[in-house]
Amino acid sequence: MWAWFVGGAILLVALLLTYTGHKAASAATEQQRADAYRVFLALLVAAIAVCFLLAMVVQQAGVL
C-alpha cells in the first residue's frame, strides 16, 4: 500500500516539474519566464532534498 502513496507522490512531483518546465520554456514575456524558471528550480531542489532524506531514512532503517 505504501508503494501507491510513494508512486503517487513521485508522479505528482514529476507532473509539477514538467508543467513548470513547459511554462518556463513557453512563457510570453521575459519576466514570466524568469518567474517560472525560479519556481522550477525551487521544486527541483525540494525534490532532490526529499530524495536524499528518504534515502538516509531508509538506510538508517537497514533497508539499503
CSV table of N, CA and C in Angstrom, one decimal:
chain,number,residue,atom,x,y,z
A,1,MET,N,0.8,-1.2,0.0
A,1,MET,CA,0.0,0.0,0.0
A,1,MET,C,0.9,1.3,0.0
A,2,TRP,N,2.0,1.2,0.7
A,2,TRP,CA,2.9,2.3,0.7
A,2,TRP,C,3.4,2.7,-0.7
A,3,ALA,N,3.6,1.6,-1.5
A,3,ALA,CA,4.1,1.8,-2.8
A,3,ALA,C,3.2,2.7,-3.6
A,4,TRP,N,1.9,2.6,-3.4
A,4,TRP,CA,0.9,3.5,-4.1
A,4,TRP,C,1.1,5.0,-3.7
A,5,PHE,N,1.3,5.2,-2.4
A,5,PHE,CA,1.5,6.6,-1.9
A,5,PHE,C,2.8,7.2,-2.4
A,6,VAL,N,3.8,6.4,-2.4
A,6,VAL,CA,5.1,6.9,-2.9
A,6,VAL,C,5.1,7.1,-4.4
A,7,GLY,N,4.4,6.2,-5.1
A,7,GLY,CA,4.3,6.3,-6.5
A,7,GLY,C,3.5,7.5,-6.9
A,8,GLY,N,2.4,7.8,-6.2
A,8,GLY,CA,1.6,9.0,-6.4
A,8,GLY,C,2.3,10.2,-6.1
A,9,ALA,N,3.1,10.3,-5.1
A,9,ALA,CA,3.9,11.5,-4.8
A,9,ALA,C,4.9,11.7,-5.8
A,10,ILE,N,5.6,10.7,-6.3
A,10,ILE,CA,6.6,10.8,-7.4
A,10,ILE,C,5.9,11.3,-8.6
A,11,LEU,N,4.8,10.8,-9.0
A,11,LEU,CA,4.0,11.2,-10.2
A,11,LEU,C,3.6,12.7,-10.0
A,12,LEU,N,3.2,13.1,-8.9
A,12,LEU,CA,2.8,14.5,-8.7
A,12,LEU,C,3.9,15.4,-8.8
A,13,VAL,N,5.1,15.1,-8.3
A,13,VAL,CA,6.3,15.9,-8.4
A,13,VAL,C,6.7,16.0,-9.9
A,14,ALA,N,6.7,14.8,-10.5
A,14,ALA,CA,7.1,14.8,-11.9
A,14,ALA,C,6.2,15.7,-12.8
A,15,LEU,N,4.9,15.6,-12.5
A,15,LEU,CA,3.9,16.4,-13.3
A,15,LEU,C,4.2,17.9,-13.0
A,16,LEU,N,4.4,18.3,-11.7
A,16,LEU,CA,4.7,19.7,-11.4
A,16,LEU,C,5.9,20.2,-12.1
A,17,LEU,N,7.0,19.3,-12.1
A,17,LEU,CA,8.2,19.7,-12.7
A,17,LEU,C,8.1,19.9,-14.2
A,18,THR,N,7.3,19.0,-14.8
A,18,THR,CA,7.1,19.1,-16.3
A,18,THR,C,6.3,20.3,-16.6
A,19,TYR,N,5.2,20.6,-15.8
A,19,TYR,CA,4.4,21.8,-16.1
A,19,TYR,C,5.2,23.1,-15.9
A,20,THR,N,6.0,23.2,-14.9
A,20,THR,CA,6.7,24.4,-14.7
A,20,THR,C,7.8,24.6,-15.7
A,21,GLY,N,8.4,23.4,-16.1
A,21,GLY,CA,9.4,23.5,-17.2
A,21,GLY,C,8.8,23.9,-18.5
A,22,HIS,N,7.6,23.5,-18.8
A,22,HIS,CA,6.9,23.9,-20.0
A,22,HIS,C,6.6,25.4,-19.9
A,23,LYS,N,6.1,25.8,-18.8
A,23,LYS,CA,5.7,27.2,-18.6
A,23,LYS,C,7.0,28.1,-18.8
A,24,ALA,N,8.1,27.6,-18.2
A,24,ALA,CA,9.3,28.4,-18.3
A,24,ALA,C,9.8,28.5,-19.8
A,25,ALA,N,9.6,27.5,-20.5
A,25,ALA,CA,10.1,27.4,-21.9
A,25,ALA,C,9.2,28.2,-22.9
A,26,SER,N,7.9,28.3,-22.5
A,26,SER,CA,6.9,28.9,-23.5
A,26,SER,C,6.2,30.1,-23.0
A,27,ALA,N,6.8,30.8,-22.0
A,27,ALA,CA,6.2,32.0,-21.5
A,27,ALA,C,6.3,33.1,-22.5
A,28,ALA,N,5.4,34.1,-22.4
A,28,ALA,CA,5.3,35.1,-23.4
A,28,ALA,C,6.4,36.2,-23.1
A,29,THR,N,6.6,36.6,-21.9
A,29,THR,CA,7.5,37.6,-21.6
A,29,THR,C,8.7,37.1,-20.8
A,30,GLU,N,9.7,37.9,-20.7
A,30,GLU,CA,10.9,37.6,-20.0
A,30,GLU,C,10.7,37.4,-18.5
A,31,GLN,N,9.8,38.3,-18.0
A,31,GLN,CA,9.5,38.2,-16.5
A,31,GLN,C,8.8,36.9,-16.2
A,32,GLN,N,7.8,36.5,-17.0
A,32,GLN,CA,7.1,35.3,-16.8
A,32,GLN,C,8.1,34.1,-16.9
A,33,ARG,N,9.0,34.1,-17.8
A,33,ARG,CA,10.0,33.0,-18.0
A,33,ARG,C,10.9,33.0,-16.7
A,34,ALA,N,11.3,34.1,-16.3
A,34,ALA,CA,12.2,34.1,-15.1
A,34,ALA,C,11.4,33.6,-13.9
A,35,ASP,N,10.2,34.0,-13.7
A,35,ASP,CA,9.4,33.5,-12.6
A,35,ASP,C,9.1,32.0,-12.6
A,36,ALA,N,8.8,31.5,-13.8
A,36,ALA,CA,8.5,30.1,-14.0
A,36,ALA,C,9.8,29.3,-13.8
A,37,TYR,N,10.9,29.8,-14.2
A,37,TYR,CA,12.2,29.1,-14.0
A,37,TYR,C,12.6,29.1,-12.6
A,38,ARG,N,12.3,30.2,-11.8
A,38,ARG,CA,12.6,30.2,-10.4
A,38,ARG,C,11.7,29.2,-9.7
A,39,VAL,N,10.5,29.0,-10.0
A,39,VAL,CA,9.6,28.0,-9.4
A,39,VAL,C,10.1,26.6,-9.8
A,40,PHE,N,10.5,26.4,-11.0
A,40,PHE,CA,11.0,25.1,-11.4
A,40,PHE,C,12.2,24.7,-10.6
A,41,LEU,N,13.2,25.7,-10.5
A,41,LEU,CA,14.4,25.4,-9.7
A,41,LEU,C,14.1,25.1,-8.2
A,42,ALA,N,13.1,25.8,-7.6
A,42,ALA,CA,12.7,25.6,-6.3
A,42,ALA,C,12.1,24.2,-6.1
A,43,LEU,N,11.2,23.8,-7.0
A,43,LEU,CA,10.7,22.4,-7.0
A,43,LEU,C,11.7,21.4,-7.2
A,44,LEU,N,12.6,21.6,-8.1
A,44,LEU,CA,13.7,20.6,-8.4
A,44,LEU,C,14.6,20.4,-7.1
A,45,VAL,N,15.0,21.5,-6.5
A,45,VAL,CA,15.8,21.4,-5.3
A,45,VAL,C,15.1,20.7,-4.2
A,46,ALA,N,13.8,21.0,-4.0
A,46,ALA,CA,13.0,20.4,-3.0
A,46,ALA,C,12.9,18.9,-3.2
A,47,ALA,N,12.7,18.5,-4.5
A,47,ALA,CA,12.5,17.1,-4.8
A,47,ALA,C,13.8,16.3,-4.6
A,48,ILE,N,14.9,16.9,-4.9
A,48,ILE,CA,16.2,16.3,-4.7
A,48,ILE,C,16.5,16.2,-3.2
A,49,ALA,N,16.2,17.2,-2.4
A,49,ALA,CA,16.4,17.1,-1.0
A,49,ALA,C,15.5,16.0,-0.4
A,50,VAL,N,14.3,15.9,-0.8
A,50,VAL,CA,13.4,14.9,-0.3
A,50,VAL,C,14.0,13.5,-0.6
A,51,CYS,N,14.5,13.3,-1.8
A,51,CYS,CA,15.1,12.0,-2.2
A,51,CYS,C,16.3,11.7,-1.3
A,52,PHE,N,17.1,12.6,-1.1
A,52,PHE,CA,18.3,12.4,-0.2
A,52,PHE,C,17.8,12.0,1.2
A,53,LEU,N,16.9,12.8,1.7
A,53,LEU,CA,16.4,12.5,3.1
A,53,LEU,C,15.7,11.1,3.2
A,54,LEU,N,14.9,10.8,2.2
A,54,LEU,CA,14.3,9.5,2.1
A,54,LEU,C,15.4,8.4,2.1
A,55,ALA,N,16.4,8.5,1.3
A,55,ALA,CA,17.5,7.6,1.2
A,55,ALA,C,18.2,7.4,2.5
A,56,MET,N,18.4,8.5,3.2
A,56,MET,CA,19.0,8.4,4.5
A,56,MET,C,18.2,7.7,5.5
A,57,VAL,N,16.9,7.9,5.5
A,57,VAL,CA,16.0,7.3,6.5
A,57,VAL,C,15.9,5.8,6.2
A,58,VAL,N,15.8,5.4,4.9
A,58,VAL,CA,15.8,4.0,4.5
A,58,VAL,C,17.1,3.3,4.8
A,59,GLN,N,18.2,4.0,4.7
A,59,GLN,CA,19.5,3.4,5.0
A,59,GLN,C,19.6,3.2,6.5
A,60,GLN,N,19.1,4.2,7.3
A,60,GLN,CA,19.2,4.0,8.8
A,60,GLN,C,18.3,2.9,9.2
A,61,ALA,N,17.2,2.6,8.5
A,61,ALA,CA,16.3,1.6,8.9
A,61,ALA,C,16.9,0.2,8.5
A,62,GLY,N,17.9,0.2,7.7
A,62,GLY,CA,18.6,-1.1,7.3
A,62,GLY,C,18.0,-1.7,6.1
A,63,VAL,N,17.2,-0.9,5.3
A,63,VAL,CA,16.7,-1.5,4.1
A,63,VAL,C,17.7,-1.4,3.0
A,64,LEU,N,18.5,-0.3,2.9
A,64,LEU,CA,19.5,-0.2,1.9
A,64,LEU,C,20.8,-0.8,2.4
